[in-house]
Coordinates of C-alpha atoms and ligand atoms in Angstrom, one line a residue:
X34 CA -45.0 0.0 -74.3
X35 CA -43.9 2.6 -71.7
X36 CA -40.8 4.6 -72.7
X37 CA -37.2 3.6 -71.6
X38 CA -36.4 6.8 -69.3
X39 CA -32.8 7.1 -66.9
X40 CA -33.6 4.9 -63.4
X41 CA -34.9 8.2 -60.9
X42 CA -34.1 5.7 -58.1
X43 CA -30.5 4.9 -56.4
X44 CA -28.7 2.3 -59.0
X45 CA -26.0 -0.3 -57.9
X46 CA -24.4 -1.0 -60.8
X47 CA -22.0 -4.3 -60.5
X48 CA -21.9 -4.9 -64.3
X49 CA -18.6 -3.5 -64.9
X50 CA -17.3 -6.0 -67.2
X51 CA -20.3 -5.2 -69.4
X52 CA -19.4 -1.8 -69.8
X53 CA -18.1 1.1 -67.3
X54 CA -19.2 5.1 -67.5
X55 CA -17.0 7.7 -68.8
X56 CA -14.2 9.4 -66.4
X57 CA -14.1 12.7 -65.7
X58 CA -10.5 12.7 -67.0
X59 CA -11.5 10.9 -70.6
X60 CA -14.7 13.2 -70.8
X61 CA -12.5 16.4 -70.7
X62 CA -9.8 15.4 -72.9
X63 CA -12.4 14.5 -75.5
X64 CA -14.0 18.0 -75.2
X65 CA -12.2 20.2 -77.6
X66 CA -12.6 17.2 -80.2
X67 CA -16.5 17.4 -79.6
X68 CA -17.1 21.2 -79.6
X69 CA -19.7 22.4 -82.4
X70 CA -18.3 24.1 -85.4
X71 CA -15.0 25.6 -86.5
X72 CA -13.8 26.2 -83.3
X73 CA -13.7 22.8 -82.4
X74 CA -10.9 20.6 -83.6
X75 CA -13.0 18.4 -85.7
X76 CA -9.8 17.9 -88.4
X77 CA -9.5 14.2 -90.3
X78 CA -5.8 13.3 -89.4
X79 CA -5.4 12.6 -92.5
X80 CA -5.8 16.0 -94.4
X81 CA -2.5 18.0 -95.0
X82 CA -3.4 21.4 -93.9
X83 CA -3.1 23.2 -90.2
X84 CA -6.6 21.7 -89.0
X85 CA -6.0 17.9 -90.3
X86 CA -2.2 18.1 -88.9
X87 CA -3.5 19.4 -85.5
X88 CA -6.1 16.2 -85.4
X89 CA -3.0 14.0 -86.8
X90 CA -0.9 15.1 -83.8
X91 CA -3.6 14.4 -81.3
X92 CA -3.6 10.7 -82.7
X93 CA -0.5 10.5 -82.6
X94 CA -0.2 11.5 -79.1
X95 CA -2.8 9.0 -78.3
X96 CA -1.2 6.3 -79.8
X97 CA 2.0 6.8 -78.1
X98 CA 0.8 7.1 -74.6
X99 CA -1.4 3.1 -75.4
X100 CA 1.6 2.2 -76.6
X101 CA 3.8 3.6 -73.7
X102 CA 0.7 3.0 -71.3
X103 CA 0.7 -1.3 -72.4
X104 CA 4.6 -1.9 -73.0
X105 CA 4.4 -2.0 -76.6
X106 CA 7.9 -2.1 -78.4
X107 CA 6.5 1.3 -80.9
X108 CA 3.7 3.5 -81.0
X109 CA 3.1 1.9 -84.5
X110 CA 2.4 -1.6 -83.3
X111 CA -0.7 0.1 -82.3
X112 CA -4.0 0.8 -84.6
X113 CA -6.9 2.0 -83.2
X114 CA -10.4 0.2 -84.2
X115 CA -13.9 0.3 -83.3
X116 CA -13.3 -1.7 -80.4
X117 CA -12.3 -5.1 -79.2
X118 CA -14.8 -7.0 -81.3
X119 CA -13.3 -5.2 -84.7
X120 CA -9.8 -5.9 -83.1
X121 CA -10.5 -9.8 -82.4
X122 CA -11.8 -10.0 -86.1
X123 CA -8.9 -8.3 -87.5
X124 CA -6.2 -10.1 -86.1
X125 CA -7.7 -13.7 -86.5
X126 CA -8.8 -13.3 -89.8
X127 CA -5.9 -10.9 -90.7
X128 CA -2.9 -12.7 -89.4
X129 CA -4.4 -16.5 -90.3
X130 CA -5.1 -15.5 -94.0
X131 CA -1.6 -13.8 -94.2
X132 CA 0.6 -16.5 -91.8
X133 CA -1.2 -19.0 -94.2
X134 CA 0.2 -16.9 -97.6
X135 CA 3.3 -16.9 -95.9
X136 CA 3.5 -20.5 -94.9
X137 CA 2.5 -21.6 -98.3
X138 CA 5.7 -19.2 -100.4
X139 CA 8.1 -20.3 -97.8
X140 CA 7.5 -24.1 -96.8
X141 CA 5.1 -25.1 -99.1
X142 CA 2.2 -25.3 -96.8
X143 CA -0.1 -27.9 -98.2
X144 CA -2.9 -27.6 -95.8
X145 CA -5.8 -25.3 -95.5
X146 CA -3.9 -24.2 -92.1
X147 CA -5.2 -25.1 -88.5
X148 CA -6.4 -22.1 -85.6
X149 CA -6.3 -23.3 -82.2
X150 CA -8.7 -21.5 -79.0
X151 CA -9.4 -21.8 -75.5
X152 CA -13.4 -23.0 -75.6
X153 CA -13.6 -20.0 -73.2
X154 CA -13.1 -17.4 -75.6
X155 CA -15.7 -14.2 -76.4
X156 CA -17.7 -14.3 -79.1
X157 CA -16.1 -12.2 -81.2
X158 CA -12.7 -14.6 -81.0
X159 CA -14.9 -18.1 -81.5
X160 CA -17.2 -16.3 -84.4
X161 CA -14.2 -15.2 -86.2
X162 CA -12.8 -18.9 -86.3
X163 CA -16.1 -20.0 -87.4
X164 CA -15.5 -17.4 -90.8
X165 CA -12.1 -18.9 -90.8
X166 CA -13.7 -22.5 -90.9
X167 CA -15.2 -21.5 -94.3
X168 CA -12.1 -19.8 -95.3
X169 CA -10.3 -23.6 -95.0
X170 CA -9.1 -23.1 -91.8
X171 CA -9.3 -26.1 -89.6
X172 CA -10.2 -25.3 -85.8
X173 CA -8.8 -27.0 -83.0
X174 CA -9.9 -26.4 -79.1
X175 CA -7.7 -26.3 -76.3
X176 CA -9.0 -28.0 -73.1
X177 CA -9.3 -26.0 -69.5
X178 CA -9.5 -27.6 -66.4
X179 CA -12.9 -27.0 -63.9
X180 CA -11.6 -23.1 -63.3
X181 CA -11.5 -22.4 -66.9
X182 CA -7.8 -22.6 -66.3
X183 CA -5.2 -23.5 -69.8
X184 CA -2.0 -25.5 -68.7
X185 CA 0.6 -25.0 -71.1
X186 CA 0.9 -28.6 -71.9
X187 CA -3.1 -28.7 -72.9
X188 CA -2.1 -26.2 -75.4
X189 CA 1.0 -28.3 -76.9
X190 CA -1.6 -30.9 -77.0
X191 CA -3.6 -29.0 -79.6
X192 CA -0.8 -28.3 -81.7
X193 CA -0.3 -29.2 -84.8
X194 CA 2.8 -29.0 -87.8
X195 CA 0.2 -26.8 -89.5
X196 CA -0.7 -24.5 -86.6
X197 CA -0.4 -21.0 -87.6
X198 CA -2.5 -18.9 -84.8
X199 CA -3.5 -19.1 -81.5
X200 CA -5.6 -17.5 -79.4
X201 CA -5.9 -17.3 -75.7
X202 CA -7.7 -14.4 -73.7
X203 CA -5.8 -12.9 -70.8
X204 CA -8.5 -12.8 -68.6
X205 CA -12.7 -14.5 -69.0
X206 CA -15.0 -11.6 -68.7
X207 CA -17.5 -14.5 -67.2
X208 CA -15.7 -16.0 -64.6
X209 CA -12.6 -14.4 -64.5
X210 CA -10.0 -16.4 -64.9
X211 CA -6.7 -15.4 -65.7
X212 CA -4.6 -17.6 -67.9
X213 CA -0.4 -17.7 -67.9
X214 CA -0.1 -15.7 -71.4
X215 CA 3.7 -15.9 -71.0
X216 CA 3.8 -19.4 -70.5
X217 CA 1.3 -19.9 -73.3
X218 CA 2.7 -17.8 -75.8
X219 CA 6.2 -19.2 -75.6
X220 CA 4.6 -22.6 -76.1
X221 CA 3.0 -21.6 -79.3
X222 CA 6.0 -19.8 -80.8
X223 CA 8.3 -22.7 -79.8
X224 CA 5.6 -24.7 -82.1
X225 CA 5.9 -21.9 -84.6
X226 CA 2.4 -20.5 -84.4
X227 CA 1.4 -17.0 -83.7
X228 CA 0.1 -15.9 -80.4
X229 CA -3.0 -13.5 -79.9
X230 CA -4.5 -12.7 -76.7
X231 CA -7.7 -10.6 -75.9
X232 CA -7.2 -8.6 -73.2
X233 CA -10.3 -6.6 -73.0
X234 CA -10.9 -7.7 -69.1
X235 CA -7.5 -7.8 -68.2
X236 CA -6.7 -4.1 -68.8
X237 CA -6.4 -2.2 -65.5
X238 CA -7.0 -5.4 -63.0
X239 CA -3.8 -7.6 -63.7
X240 CA -0.6 -6.5 -65.3
X241 CA -0.6 -5.6 -68.8
X242 CA 2.6 -5.6 -70.2
X243 CA 2.9 -6.6 -74.1
X244 CA 6.4 -6.3 -74.7
X245 CA 7.0 -9.3 -71.6
X246 CA 4.3 -11.6 -72.5
X247 CA 5.6 -11.5 -76.4
X248 CA 2.4 -11.8 -78.0
X249 CA 2.1 -11.1 -81.7
X250 CA -1.2 -9.4 -80.8
X251 CA -3.8 -7.9 -78.5
X252 CA -7.1 -6.4 -78.5
X253 CA -8.3 -4.1 -76.3
X254 CA -11.8 -1.7 -75.7
X255 CA -11.7 2.0 -74.1
X256 CA -15.0 1.5 -72.6
X257 CA -14.6 -1.3 -70.4
X258 CA -12.0 0.9 -68.4
X259 CA -13.7 4.2 -67.8
X260 CA -13.2 5.1 -71.8
X261 CA -15.4 5.9 -74.6
X262 CA -17.5 3.3 -76.3
X263 CA -16.6 2.3 -79.9
X264 CA -12.9 2.7 -79.8
X265 CA -10.8 -0.8 -79.9
X266 CA -7.1 -1.0 -79.9
X267 CA -5.2 -3.9 -81.9
X268 CA -1.7 -4.5 -81.0
X269 CA 0.3 -5.7 -83.6
X270 CA 3.6 -6.7 -83.0
X271 CA 6.1 -5.4 -85.8
X272 CA 6.8 -8.1 -88.4
X273 CA 3.7 -9.8 -87.4
X274 CA 2.1 -11.5 -91.1
X275 CA -1.0 -9.1 -91.4
X276 CA -3.9 -8.7 -94.2
X277 CA -6.5 -5.7 -93.2
X278 CA -9.8 -7.0 -93.8
X279 CA -11.3 -3.1 -94.2
X280 CA -10.2 -2.2 -97.6
X281 CA -10.9 1.5 -97.9
X282 CA -8.1 4.8 -97.9
X283 CA -5.0 2.6 -96.2
X284 CA -5.5 4.7 -92.7
X285 CA -3.5 3.2 -89.4
X286 CA -0.6 2.8 -91.7
X287 CA -2.5 0.4 -94.0
X288 CA -3.8 -2.0 -91.2
X289 CA -7.4 -0.5 -90.6
X290 CA -9.0 1.8 -93.1
X291 CA -11.4 4.6 -92.4
X292 CA -11.0 8.1 -91.0
X293 CA -10.2 7.8 -87.4
X294 CA -12.1 8.8 -84.4
X295 CA -9.7 11.3 -83.0
X296 CA -11.8 12.3 -80.0
X297 CA -12.5 8.7 -79.4
X298 CA -8.9 8.0 -80.0
X299 CA -7.8 10.4 -77.4
X300 CA -10.4 9.6 -74.5
X301 CA -9.0 5.8 -74.9
X302 CA -5.5 6.8 -74.3
X303 CA -6.5 9.1 -71.1
X304 CA -8.8 6.1 -69.7
X305 CA -6.2 3.8 -70.6
X306 CA -3.5 5.1 -68.9
X307 CA -5.7 5.8 -66.0
X308 CA -6.4 2.2 -65.5
X309 CA -3.2 1.1 -65.6
X310 CA -2.1 3.6 -63.1
X311 CA -4.6 3.0 -60.6
X312 CA -4.3 -1.1 -61.0
X313 CA -2.7 -1.9 -58.1
X314 CA -5.3 0.5 -56.0
X315 CA -8.4 -0.9 -57.9
X316 CA -7.3 -4.4 -57.4
X317 CA -6.8 -3.8 -53.5
X318 CA -10.1 -2.0 -53.4
X319 CA -12.2 -5.2 -55.1
X320 CA -10.6 -8.4 -54.4
X321 CA -11.5 -8.1 -50.5
X322 CA -15.3 -6.9 -51.7
X323 CA -15.2 -10.2 -54.7
X324 CA -14.2 -12.6 -51.2
X325 CA -16.7 -11.2 -49.3
X326 CA -19.4 -11.6 -52.1
X327 CA -18.3 -15.3 -52.4
X328 CA -17.7 -15.9 -48.9
X329 CA -21.4 -14.7 -48.1
X330 CA -23.4 -15.7 -51.1
X331 CA -21.7 -19.4 -51.1
X332 CA -23.6 -19.4 -47.2
X333 CA -26.6 -19.6 -49.4
X334 CA -28.2 -23.3 -49.9
X335 CA -29.1 -22.0 -53.4
X336 CA -25.3 -21.2 -54.4
X337 CA -23.0 -23.1 -56.4
X338 CA -20.0 -21.3 -57.0
X339 CA -18.9 -21.1 -61.0
X340 CA -15.3 -21.1 -60.3
X341 CA -13.2 -21.9 -56.8
X342 CA -11.7 -18.7 -56.1
X343 CA -9.5 -19.0 -52.5
X344 CA -9.3 -15.9 -50.6
X345 CA -7.0 -13.3 -52.1
X346 CA -6.4 -15.3 -55.1
X347 CA -4.8 -13.9 -58.3
X348 CA -5.4 -16.7 -60.7
X349 CA -8.9 -14.9 -60.8
X350 CA -9.6 -11.4 -61.9
X351 CA -10.2 -9.4 -58.7
X352 CA -13.3 -7.8 -60.1
X353 CA -15.4 -10.7 -60.8
X354 CA -18.1 -13.0 -58.8
X355 CA -19.9 -15.7 -61.0
X356 CA -22.1 -18.2 -59.1
X357 CA -25.1 -20.1 -60.3
X358 CA -28.4 -20.4 -58.3
X359 CA -30.1 -23.7 -58.2
X360 CA -33.3 -23.7 -59.5
X361 CA -33.8 -19.8 -60.8
X362 CA -33.1 -18.9 -63.8
X363 CA -31.0 -15.8 -65.0
X364 CA -33.3 -13.4 -66.3
X365 CA -35.8 -13.4 -64.1
X366 CA -33.3 -12.8 -61.4
X367 CA -31.8 -10.0 -62.8
X368 CA -35.1 -8.6 -64.0
X369 CA -35.8 -8.7 -60.1
X370 CA -32.6 -7.5 -59.1
X371 CA -33.2 -4.4 -61.2
X372 CA -36.4 -3.3 -59.6
X373 CA -34.6 -3.0 -56.8
X374 CA -31.7 -0.9 -57.8
X375 CA -29.5 -3.5 -59.0
X376 CA -27.6 -4.0 -62.0
X377 CA -26.1 -7.7 -62.8
X378 CA -26.0 -9.9 -65.7
X379 CA -26.2 -13.6 -66.3
X380 CA -23.5 -14.5 -68.9
X381 CA -21.9 -12.0 -70.6
X382 CA -24.2 -8.9 -71.6
X383 CA -23.4 -9.3 -75.5
X384 CA -25.2 -12.9 -75.0
X385 CA -27.4 -12.1 -71.8
X386 CA -30.4 -12.4 -74.6
X387 CA -30.2 -16.1 -74.9
X388 CA -32.0 -18.8 -73.0
X389 CA -28.9 -20.7 -74.0
X390 CA -26.5 -21.7 -70.7
X391 CA -23.5 -19.6 -71.7
X392 CA -20.8 -21.6 -73.7
X393 CA -17.7 -20.6 -71.0
X394 CA -20.1 -22.0 -68.2
X395 CA -20.5 -25.3 -70.7
X396 CA -16.9 -25.5 -71.3
X397 CA -16.4 -25.7 -66.9
X398 CA -19.0 -28.4 -67.5
X399 CA -21.7 -27.0 -65.2
X400 CA -25.1 -28.8 -65.6
X401 CA -27.2 -27.0 -68.1
X402 CA -29.6 -26.4 -65.2
X403 CA -27.2 -25.3 -63.1
X404 CA -25.8 -22.9 -65.8
X405 CA -29.3 -21.5 -66.6
X406 CA -29.1 -19.8 -63.3
X407 CA -25.7 -18.1 -63.6
X408 CA -25.7 -14.9 -62.1
X409 CA -22.2 -12.7 -63.1
X410 CA -21.0 -9.6 -60.7
X411 CA -18.5 -7.2 -62.1
X412 CA -17.4 -4.6 -59.3
X413 CA -16.3 -1.1 -60.5
X414 CA -14.3 1.6 -58.4
X415 CA -16.7 2.8 -56.3
X416 CA -17.2 -1.3 -54.9
X417 CA -17.4 -1.4 -51.4
X418 CA -18.3 -4.2 -48.4
X419 CA -21.7 -1.4 -48.0
X420 CA -22.8 -2.2 -51.0
X421 CA -21.6 -6.0 -51.0
X422 CA -24.1 -6.3 -48.1
X423 CA -27.0 -4.1 -49.8
X424 CA -26.5 -6.6 -53.5
X425 CA -26.4 -9.7 -50.8
X426 CA -29.7 -8.2 -48.6
X427 CA -31.8 -7.9 -52.1
X428 CA -30.1 -10.7 -53.5
X429 CA -32.0 -13.4 -50.3
X430 CA -35.1 -11.0 -50.5
X431 CA -35.3 -12.1 -54.4
X432 CA -34.0 -16.1 -54.4
X433 CA -35.9 -17.0 -51.1
X434 CA -39.4 -15.5 -52.4
X435 CA -38.8 -17.8 -55.7
X436 CA -41.5 -20.1 -56.0
Ligands
PLP454 N1 -14.0 -9.7 -75.4 C1 -14.0 -9.6 -74.3 C2 -13.6 -10.2 -73.4 C3 -15.1 -8.8 -74.0 O1 -15.5 -9.2 -72.9 C4 -15.8 -7.9 -74.8 C5 -17.1 -7.1 -74.6 O2 -17.8 -7.4 -74.0 C6 -15.2 -7.8 -76.3 C7 -13.7 -8.9 -76.6 C8 -15.7 -6.8 -77.4 O3 -15.7 -5.5 -77.1 P1 -16.4 -4.2 -77.6 O4 -17.7 -4.1 -77.2 O5 -15.3 -3.7 -77.7 O6 -16.9 -4.7 -79.0

């Protein structure tokens, strides 16, 4: 098999929902922590000596900056993790178990407890609930409309007296649907349930205000906003019942054991602050390109949009375009476009190795044969109409040559 080498031809990267390149600001901030030898800021943030205390100071500064950027009430509501997969798992499992223990002690909860989630959650949430099912919890699904939107009334329909936790993502990673998180969290609270949101794709694209959303927990990932990979944020509102599932030395105030990745947290804080500061300008750049791409692609006879995105609509992320190409198959489309220098994806990057249609498109009632030809473009900071035009040209070339 030929060795994989970095592409030498021009690459047009349209897969920013899968990951983004590291920004210069984060790379510069991380540099001193990655330098070799004793000159580097290599300390363990839990050590008492000066090298450790210097690392601790950097870690706590990163925590404060993240808390401020996300509008948390206090820095100690922020725990750093290895990514949003861990944050989602920690939140779902840690809150569900602790809330059940509390409900048993306080109200004599007799059942195993229930969790309500949307059908279009990321696998990190979906598969965490499969684990919770094995631990005796019942899982309820909240119905969505044809565009993936969840009406607060649909959440009410999914709630039971023993629902302990609700999880709905702030914005979907495949089709870009934005959810009314404030209203959904309020509805869960009215019924005495806690509320978690996976806000990975929302960050830097729509306003994220944890205090005004009034959620009990939330997940974020640095590499989706031009930060380093392998660094996540778990927001846990103070007082939220939580049982950590990583047993160890009790770092992160007991919320997440394991020696902290100081360089990563410093880079994550810079990237998150940057994403929040640039959000409006970023959306102003990408939304017209999103709308243009939908408009032009939908002129093609083989294209069906996966969701109905009105021009200028803020019900969807300004960065995501998702279409189904009739009679074509995602994997082959992706490889053909790759040969022409375009990086795109089918469903989400995490599940794009599978031939099964994505669970998100299935939840939107898109027929299997159509969903098998799905294509997701996710725009980045370099989005432009010229970039869109060159993609459309390559796309037509590939699809029109399809036998
Ligand atoms: N949640 C959503 C919505 C995502 O898009 C992703 C990444 O694709 C994750 C969670 C997982 O994030 P990470 O790669 O940091 O584990």
